[in-house]
Amino acid sequence: MANKGPAYGMSRDVQAKIEKKYDDELEDRLVEWIVAQCGAAVGRPERGRLGFQVWLKNGIVLSRLVNSLYPDGSKPVKIPDTPPTMVFKQMEQIAQFLKAAEDYGVVKTDMFQTVDLFEAKDMAAVQRTLMALGSLAVTKNDGNYHGDPNWFMKKAQEHKREFTESQLKEGKNVIGLQMGSNKGASQAGMSYGRPRQIIS
């Protein structure tokens, strides 16, 4: 971030639009969930977009969060004893979180890119990923979610229907209304305009 100069013109406008998508109320809810899920040892960030970014930047808090969603003994992300200080190690830790979140069920369209968090390019995307992760945890309802279930929306779940063989056979005899009816149909009287005129 140190070698990135100020943005001008269209770049500045685009960055301003991205920053407007960041939701301060959502930040409060996500911080409450992360602390409830991981314990008070993760601390709390300073309020605001940059405080939230600094808190998550090294990937340790995110790694603890995704590990807490799994039962004991099957933690997908290895957490180092001391927080990483080198840039590539921090980015690697974030990448491990993203891989574990995808394995947990977060779809690619809800995932942020490592630079979105590391360089604070799109913190709204980070919020979107955490919301998707929280929604999945509430939906799975496997006992590993901690916190208020009303913080996240439950995802729609499959409602599979079973039909007997006789019901399936009966359904083949019914013509659906969307297919219409062809009774009395003919092409009599149909014309498509004048035939092509060939003049020699």
PDB file of C-alpha atoms in Angstrom:
ATOM      1  CA  MET A   1       0.000   0.000   0.000  1.00  0.00           C
ATOM      2  CA  ALA A   2       2.992   2.265   0.521  1.00  0.00           C
ATOM      3  CA  ASN A   3       3.918   2.327  -3.170  1.00  0.00           C
ATOM      4  CA  LYS A   4       0.384   3.132  -4.317  1.00  0.00           C
ATOM      5  CA  GLY A   5      -0.089   6.796  -5.121  1.00  0.00           C
ATOM      6  CA  PRO A   6      -3.285   8.819  -4.915  1.00  0.00           C
ATOM      7  CA  ALA A   7      -6.059   8.080  -7.379  1.00  0.00           C
ATOM      8  CA  TYR A   8      -7.237  10.732  -9.823  1.00  0.00           C
ATOM      9  CA  GLY A   9     -10.157  11.144 -12.196  1.00  0.00           C
ATOM     10  CA  MET A  10     -12.116   8.026 -13.022  1.00  0.00           C
ATOM     11  CA  SER A  11     -10.026   5.794 -10.723  1.00  0.00           C
ATOM     12  CA  ARG A  12     -10.876   8.006  -7.772  1.00  0.00           C
ATOM     13  CA  ASP A  13     -14.587   7.994  -8.712  1.00  0.00           C
ATOM     14  CA  VAL A  14     -14.634   4.198  -8.975  1.00  0.00           C
ATOM     15  CA  GLN A  15     -12.852   3.809  -5.613  1.00  0.00           C
ATOM     16  CA  ALA A  16     -15.304   6.252  -3.997  1.00  0.00           C
ATOM     17  CA  LYS A  17     -18.260   4.207  -5.273  1.00  0.00           C
ATOM     18  CA  ILE A  18     -16.724   1.001  -3.912  1.00  0.00           C
ATOM     19  CA  GLU A  19     -16.120   2.613  -0.521  1.00  0.00           C
ATOM     20  CA  LYS A  20     -19.753   3.807  -0.333  1.00  0.00           C
ATOM     21  CA  LYS A  21     -20.899   0.166  -0.398  1.00  0.00           C
ATOM     22  CA  TYR A  22     -19.203  -0.456   2.949  1.00  0.00           C
ATOM     23  CA  ASP A  23     -21.817  -0.751   5.724  1.00  0.00           C
ATOM     24  CA  ASP A  24     -20.851   0.433   9.232  1.00  0.00           C
ATOM     25  CA  GLU A  25     -23.852  -1.275  10.876  1.00  0.00           C
ATOM     26  CA  LEU A  26     -22.932  -4.534   9.169  1.00  0.00           C
ATOM     27  CA  GLU A  27     -19.379  -4.108  10.467  1.00  0.00           C
ATOM     28  CA  ASP A  28     -20.722  -3.966  14.047  1.00  0.00           C
ATOM     29  CA  ARG A  29     -22.748  -7.157  13.520  1.00  0.00           C
ATOM     30  CA  LEU A  30     -19.796  -8.987  11.948  1.00  0.00           C
ATOM     31  CA  VAL A  31     -17.449  -7.950  14.766  1.00  0.00           C
ATOM     32  CA  GLU A  32     -19.979  -9.187  17.361  1.00  0.00           C
ATOM     33  CA  TRP A  33     -20.268 -12.515  15.528  1.00  0.00           C
ATOM     34  CA  ILE A  34     -16.505 -12.993  15.140  1.00  0.00           C
ATOM     35  CA  VAL A  35     -15.936 -12.272  18.843  1.00  0.00           C
ATOM     36  CA  ALA A  36     -18.815 -14.606  19.839  1.00  0.00           C
ATOM     37  CA  GLN A  37     -17.537 -17.310  17.487  1.00  0.00           C
ATOM     38  CA  CYS A  38     -13.812 -17.103  18.282  1.00  0.00           C
ATOM     39  CA  GLY A  39     -13.783 -15.751  21.840  1.00  0.00           C
ATOM     40  CA  ALA A  40     -12.559 -12.483  23.311  1.00  0.00           C
ATOM     41  CA  ALA A  41      -8.917 -13.391  22.560  1.00  0.00           C
ATOM     42  CA  VAL A  42      -9.290 -12.052  19.004  1.00  0.00           C
ATOM     43  CA  GLY A  43      -9.847  -8.548  20.393  1.00  0.00           C
ATOM     44  CA  ARG A  44     -11.898  -5.849  18.714  1.00  0.00           C
ATOM     45  CA  PRO A  45     -11.017  -3.501  15.869  1.00  0.00           C
ATOM     46  CA  GLU A  46     -11.122   0.263  15.868  1.00  0.00           C
ATOM     47  CA  ARG A  47     -14.439   1.421  14.432  1.00  0.00           C
ATOM     48  CA  GLY A  48     -14.514   2.149  10.739  1.00  0.00           C
ATOM     49  CA  ARG A  49     -13.481   0.590   7.468  1.00  0.00           C
ATOM     50  CA  LEU A  50      -9.723   0.917   7.997  1.00  0.00           C
ATOM     51  CA  GLY A  51      -9.861  -0.361  11.586  1.00  0.00           C
ATOM     52  CA  PHE A  52     -11.790  -3.420  10.374  1.00  0.00           C
ATOM     53  CA  GLN A  53      -9.252  -3.944   7.583  1.00  0.00           C
ATOM     54  CA  VAL A  54      -6.256  -3.726   9.942  1.00  0.00           C
ATOM     55  CA  TRP A  55      -7.912  -6.226  12.326  1.00  0.00           C
ATOM     56  CA  LEU A  56      -8.395  -8.817   9.563  1.00  0.00           C
ATOM     57  CA  LYS A  57      -5.342  -8.001   7.428  1.00  0.00           C
ATOM     58  CA  ASN A  58      -2.902 -10.663   8.649  1.00  0.00           C
ATOM     59  CA  GLY A  59      -5.496 -13.435   8.180  1.00  0.00           C
ATOM     60  CA  ILE A  60      -5.264 -14.822  11.727  1.00  0.00           C
ATOM     61  CA  VAL A  61      -8.737 -13.674  12.855  1.00  0.00           C
ATOM     62  CA  LEU A  62     -10.271 -14.985   9.622  1.00  0.00           C
ATOM     63  CA  SER A  63      -8.488 -18.324  10.026  1.00  0.00           C
ATOM     64  CA  ARG A  64      -9.721 -18.681  13.615  1.00  0.00           C
ATOM     65  CA  LEU A  65     -13.238 -17.837  12.440  1.00  0.00           C
ATOM     66  CA  VAL A  66     -13.388 -20.507   9.739  1.00  0.00           C
ATOM     67  CA  ASN A  67     -11.702 -23.079  12.026  1.00  0.00           C
ATOM     68  CA  SER A  68     -14.343 -22.435  14.702  1.00  0.00           C
ATOM     69  CA  LEU A  69     -17.057 -23.554  12.279  1.00  0.00           C
ATOM     70  CA  TYR A  70     -15.592 -27.058  12.134  1.00  0.00           C
ATOM     71  CA  PRO A  71     -15.740 -29.688  14.893  1.00  0.00           C
ATOM     72  CA  ASP A  72     -12.638 -30.245  17.033  1.00  0.00           C
ATOM     73  CA  GLY A  73      -9.987 -32.296  15.293  1.00  0.00           C
ATOM     74  CA  SER A  74     -10.793 -31.147  11.739  1.00  0.00           C
ATOM     75  CA  LYS A  75      -9.470 -27.613  11.440  1.00  0.00           C
ATOM     76  CA  PRO A  76      -8.889 -26.701   7.756  1.00  0.00           C
ATOM     77  CA  VAL A  77      -6.487 -23.763   8.281  1.00  0.00           C
ATOM     78  CA  LYS A  78      -3.151 -24.026  10.056  1.00  0.00           C
ATOM     79  CA  ILE A  79      -2.609 -21.021  12.317  1.00  0.00           C
ATOM     80  CA  PRO A  80       1.007 -20.072  13.126  1.00  0.00           C
ATOM     81  CA  ASP A  81       2.042 -19.567  16.749  1.00  0.00           C
ATOM     82  CA  THR A  82       3.044 -15.956  16.104  1.00  0.00           C
ATOM     83  CA  PRO A  83       1.086 -13.737  13.699  1.00  0.00           C
ATOM     84  CA  PRO A  84       2.894 -13.403  10.363  1.00  0.00           C
ATOM     85  CA  THR A  85       4.680 -10.109   9.777  1.00  0.00           C
ATOM     86  CA  MET A  86       5.920 -10.650   6.226  1.00  0.00           C
ATOM     87  CA  VAL A  87       3.524  -9.501   3.521  1.00  0.00           C
ATOM     88  CA  PHE A  88       3.496 -12.724   1.507  1.00  0.00           C
ATOM     89  CA  LYS A  89       2.854 -14.795   4.657  1.00  0.00           C
ATOM     90  CA  GLN A  90      -0.128 -12.602   5.582  1.00  0.00           C
ATOM     91  CA  MET A  91      -1.521 -12.873   2.048  1.00  0.00           C
ATOM     92  CA  GLU A  92      -0.973 -16.628   2.159  1.00  0.00           C
ATOM     93  CA  GLN A  93      -2.953 -16.804   5.426  1.00  0.00           C
ATOM     94  CA  ILE A  94      -5.843 -14.888   3.798  1.00  0.00           C
ATOM     95  CA  ALA A  95      -5.701 -17.232   0.791  1.00  0.00           C
ATOM     96  CA  GLN A  96      -5.962 -20.237   3.134  1.00  0.00           C
ATOM     97  CA  PHE A  97      -9.067 -18.687   4.710  1.00  0.00           C
ATOM     98  CA  LEU A  98     -10.610 -18.161   1.259  1.00  0.00           C
ATOM     99  CA  LYS A  99      -9.925 -21.788   0.296  1.00  0.00           C
ATOM    100  CA  ALA A 100     -11.437 -23.053   3.574  1.00  0.00           C
ATOM    101  CA  ALA A 101     -14.495 -20.784   3.158  1.00  0.00           C
ATOM    102  CA  GLU A 102     -15.029 -22.114  -0.361  1.00  0.00           C
ATOM    103  CA  ASP A 103     -14.724 -25.699   0.919  1.00  0.00           C
ATOM    104  CA  TYR A 104     -17.287 -24.815   3.605  1.00  0.00           C
ATOM    105  CA  GLY A 105     -19.751 -23.839   0.873  1.00  0.00           C
ATOM    106  CA  VAL A 106     -19.329 -20.126   0.120  1.00  0.00           C
ATOM    107  CA  VAL A 107     -19.819 -19.681  -3.633  1.00  0.00           C
ATOM    108  CA  LYS A 108     -17.107 -18.036  -5.735  1.00  0.00           C
ATOM    109  CA  THR A 109     -19.306 -15.034  -6.541  1.00  0.00           C
ATOM    110  CA  ASP A 110     -19.479 -14.189  -2.812  1.00  0.00           C
ATOM    111  CA  MET A 111     -15.710 -14.423  -2.302  1.00  0.00           C
ATOM    112  CA  PHE A 112     -13.408 -11.414  -2.040  1.00  0.00           C
ATOM    113  CA  GLN A 113      -9.950 -11.316  -3.586  1.00  0.00           C
ATOM    114  CA  THR A 114      -6.909 -11.251  -1.310  1.00  0.00           C
ATOM    115  CA  VAL A 115      -6.017  -7.694  -2.386  1.00  0.00           C
ATOM    116  CA  ASP A 116      -9.562  -6.502  -1.582  1.00  0.00           C
ATOM    117  CA  LEU A 117      -8.704  -7.032   2.074  1.00  0.00           C
ATOM    118  CA  PHE A 118      -4.941  -6.644   2.128  1.00  0.00           C
ATOM    119  CA  GLU A 119      -4.883  -3.296   0.313  1.00  0.00           C
ATOM    120  CA  ALA A 120      -8.395  -2.247   1.481  1.00  0.00           C
ATOM    121  CA  LYS A 121      -9.513  -2.049  -2.161  1.00  0.00           C
ATOM    122  CA  ASP A 122     -13.027  -3.418  -1.518  1.00  0.00           C
ATOM    123  CA  MET A 123     -13.925  -3.955   2.125  1.00  0.00           C
ATOM    124  CA  ALA A 124     -17.610  -4.314   1.143  1.00  0.00           C
ATOM    125  CA  ALA A 125     -16.616  -7.531  -0.672  1.00  0.00           C
ATOM    126  CA  VAL A 126     -14.975  -8.749   2.551  1.00  0.00           C
ATOM    127  CA  GLN A 127     -18.229  -8.050   4.393  1.00  0.00           C
ATOM    128  CA  ARG A 128     -20.151  -9.942   1.688  1.00  0.00           C
ATOM    129  CA  THR A 129     -17.930 -13.014   2.119  1.00  0.00           C
ATOM    130  CA  LEU A 130     -18.302 -12.976   5.910  1.00  0.00           C
ATOM    131  CA  MET A 131     -22.100 -12.598   5.570  1.00  0.00           C
ATOM    132  CA  ALA A 132     -22.214 -15.599   3.210  1.00  0.00           C
ATOM    133  CA  LEU A 133     -20.105 -17.627   5.650  1.00  0.00           C
ATOM    134  CA  GLY A 134     -22.367 -16.674   8.572  1.00  0.00           C
ATOM    135  CA  SER A 135     -25.503 -17.533   6.588  1.00  0.00           C
ATOM    136  CA  LEU A 136     -24.092 -20.965   5.760  1.00  0.00           C
ATOM    137  CA  ALA A 137     -23.161 -21.590   9.399  1.00  0.00           C
ATOM    138  CA  VAL A 138     -26.697 -20.694  10.558  1.00  0.00           C
ATOM    139  CA  THR A 139     -28.261 -22.821   7.807  1.00  0.00           C
ATOM    140  CA  LYS A 140     -26.125 -25.903   8.569  1.00  0.00           C
ATOM    141  CA  ASN A 141     -27.237 -25.748  12.219  1.00  0.00           C
ATOM    142  CA  ASP A 142     -24.617 -28.342  13.217  1.00  0.00           C
ATOM    143  CA  GLY A 143     -23.889 -26.912  16.657  1.00  0.00           C
ATOM    144  CA  ASN A 144     -20.683 -25.116  15.651  1.00  0.00           C
ATOM    145  CA  TYR A 145     -22.305 -21.686  15.166  1.00  0.00           C
ATOM    146  CA  HIS A 146     -22.125 -19.328  18.153  1.00  0.00           C
ATOM    147  CA  GLY A 147     -23.994 -16.076  18.429  1.00  0.00           C
ATOM    148  CA  ASP A 148     -27.464 -14.807  17.593  1.00  0.00           C
ATOM    149  CA  PRO A 149     -28.965 -16.801  14.684  1.00  0.00           C
ATOM    150  CA  ASN A 150     -30.933 -13.690  13.686  1.00  0.00           C
ATOM    151  CA  TRP A 151     -27.699 -11.954  12.636  1.00  0.00           C
ATOM    152  CA  PHE A 152     -27.771 -13.874   9.346  1.00  0.00           C
ATOM    153  CA  MET A 153     -30.386 -15.006   6.850  1.00  0.00           C
ATOM    154  CA  LYS A 154     -30.855 -18.732   6.471  1.00  0.00           C
ATOM    155  CA  LYS A 155     -30.123 -19.954   2.967  1.00  0.00           C
ATOM    156  CA  ALA A 156     -32.835 -21.774   1.035  1.00  0.00           C
ATOM    157  CA  GLN A 157     -32.623 -25.514   1.443  1.00  0.00           C
ATOM    158  CA  GLU A 158     -33.507 -28.291  -0.957  1.00  0.00           C
ATOM    159  CA  HIS A 159     -36.932 -29.808  -0.490  1.00  0.00           C
ATOM    160  CA  LYS A 160     -36.726 -33.064  -2.384  1.00  0.00           C
ATOM    161  CA  ARG A 161     -39.976 -34.762  -3.325  1.00  0.00           C
ATOM    162  CA  GLU A 162     -40.433 -38.479  -3.818  1.00  0.00           C
ATOM    163  CA  PHE A 163     -43.040 -39.845  -6.225  1.00  0.00           C
ATOM    164  CA  THR A 164     -44.270 -43.417  -6.516  1.00  0.00           C
ATOM    165  CA  GLU A 165     -44.045 -45.278  -9.815  1.00  0.00           C
ATOM    166  CA  SER A 166     -47.826 -45.035 -10.309  1.00  0.00           C
ATOM    167  CA  GLN A 167     -47.765 -41.247  -9.749  1.00  0.00           C
ATOM    168  CA  LEU A 168     -45.019 -40.882 -12.361  1.00  0.00           C
ATOM    169  CA  LYS A 169     -47.019 -42.975 -14.901  1.00  0.00           C
ATOM    170  CA  GLU A 170     -50.154 -40.942 -14.222  1.00  0.00           C
ATOM    171  CA  GLY A 171     -48.244 -37.715 -14.845  1.00  0.00           C
ATOM    172  CA  LYS A 172     -47.261 -38.846 -18.361  1.00  0.00           C
ATOM    173  CA  ASN A 173     -50.926 -38.900 -19.413  1.00  0.00           C
ATOM    174  CA  VAL A 174     -51.600 -35.278 -18.478  1.00  0.00           C
ATOM    175  CA  ILE A 175     -50.977 -32.512 -20.992  1.00  0.00           C
ATOM    176  CA  GLY A 176     -49.814 -29.443 -19.144  1.00  0.00           C
ATOM    177  CA  LEU A 177     -51.710 -26.199 -19.745  1.00  0.00           C
ATOM    178  CA  GLN A 178     -48.553 -24.412 -20.838  1.00  0.00           C
ATOM    179  CA  MET A 179     -48.382 -26.766 -23.830  1.00  0.00           C
ATOM    180  CA  GLY A 180     -51.758 -25.523 -25.054  1.00  0.00           C
ATOM    181  CA  SER A 181     -53.993 -27.488 -27.348  1.00  0.00           C
ATOM    182  CA  ASN A 182     -53.708 -28.292 -31.043  1.00  0.00           C
ATOM    183  CA  LYS A 183     -57.321 -29.356 -31.615  1.00  0.00           C
ATOM    184  CA  GLY A 184     -58.596 -28.076 -34.952  1.00  0.00           C
ATOM    185  CA  ALA A 185     -55.223 -26.626 -35.914  1.00  0.00           C
ATOM    186  CA  SER A 186     -54.350 -26.325 -39.572  1.00  0.00           C
ATOM    187  CA  GLN A 187     -52.296 -24.062 -41.769  1.00  0.00           C
ATOM    188  CA  ALA A 188     -55.189 -23.229 -44.050  1.00  0.00           C
ATOM    189  CA  GLY A 189     -55.407 -19.545 -44.853  1.00  0.00           C
ATOM    190  CA  MET A 190     -51.903 -18.740 -43.616  1.00  0.00           C
ATOM    191  CA  SER A 191     -49.792 -16.541 -45.837  1.00  0.00           C
ATOM    192  CA  TYR A 192     -46.406 -15.009 -45.352  1.00  0.00           C
ATOM    193  CA  GLY A 193     -46.619 -12.010 -47.670  1.00  0.00           C
ATOM    194  CA  ARG A 194     -45.918 -11.819 -51.349  1.00  0.00           C
ATOM    195  CA  PRO A 195     -43.561 -14.292 -52.976  1.00  0.00           C
ATOM    196  CA  ARG A 196     -40.252 -12.938 -54.205  1.00  0.00           C
ATOM    197  CA  GLN A 197     -40.501 -11.230 -57.580  1.00  0.00           C
ATOM    198  CA  ILE A 198     -37.867 -12.170 -60.101  1.00  0.00           C
ATOM    199  CA  ILE A 199     -37.656  -9.639 -62.922  1.00  0.00           C
ATOM    200  CA  SER A 200     -35.534 -10.413 -65.924  1.00  0.00           C
TER     201      SER A 200
END
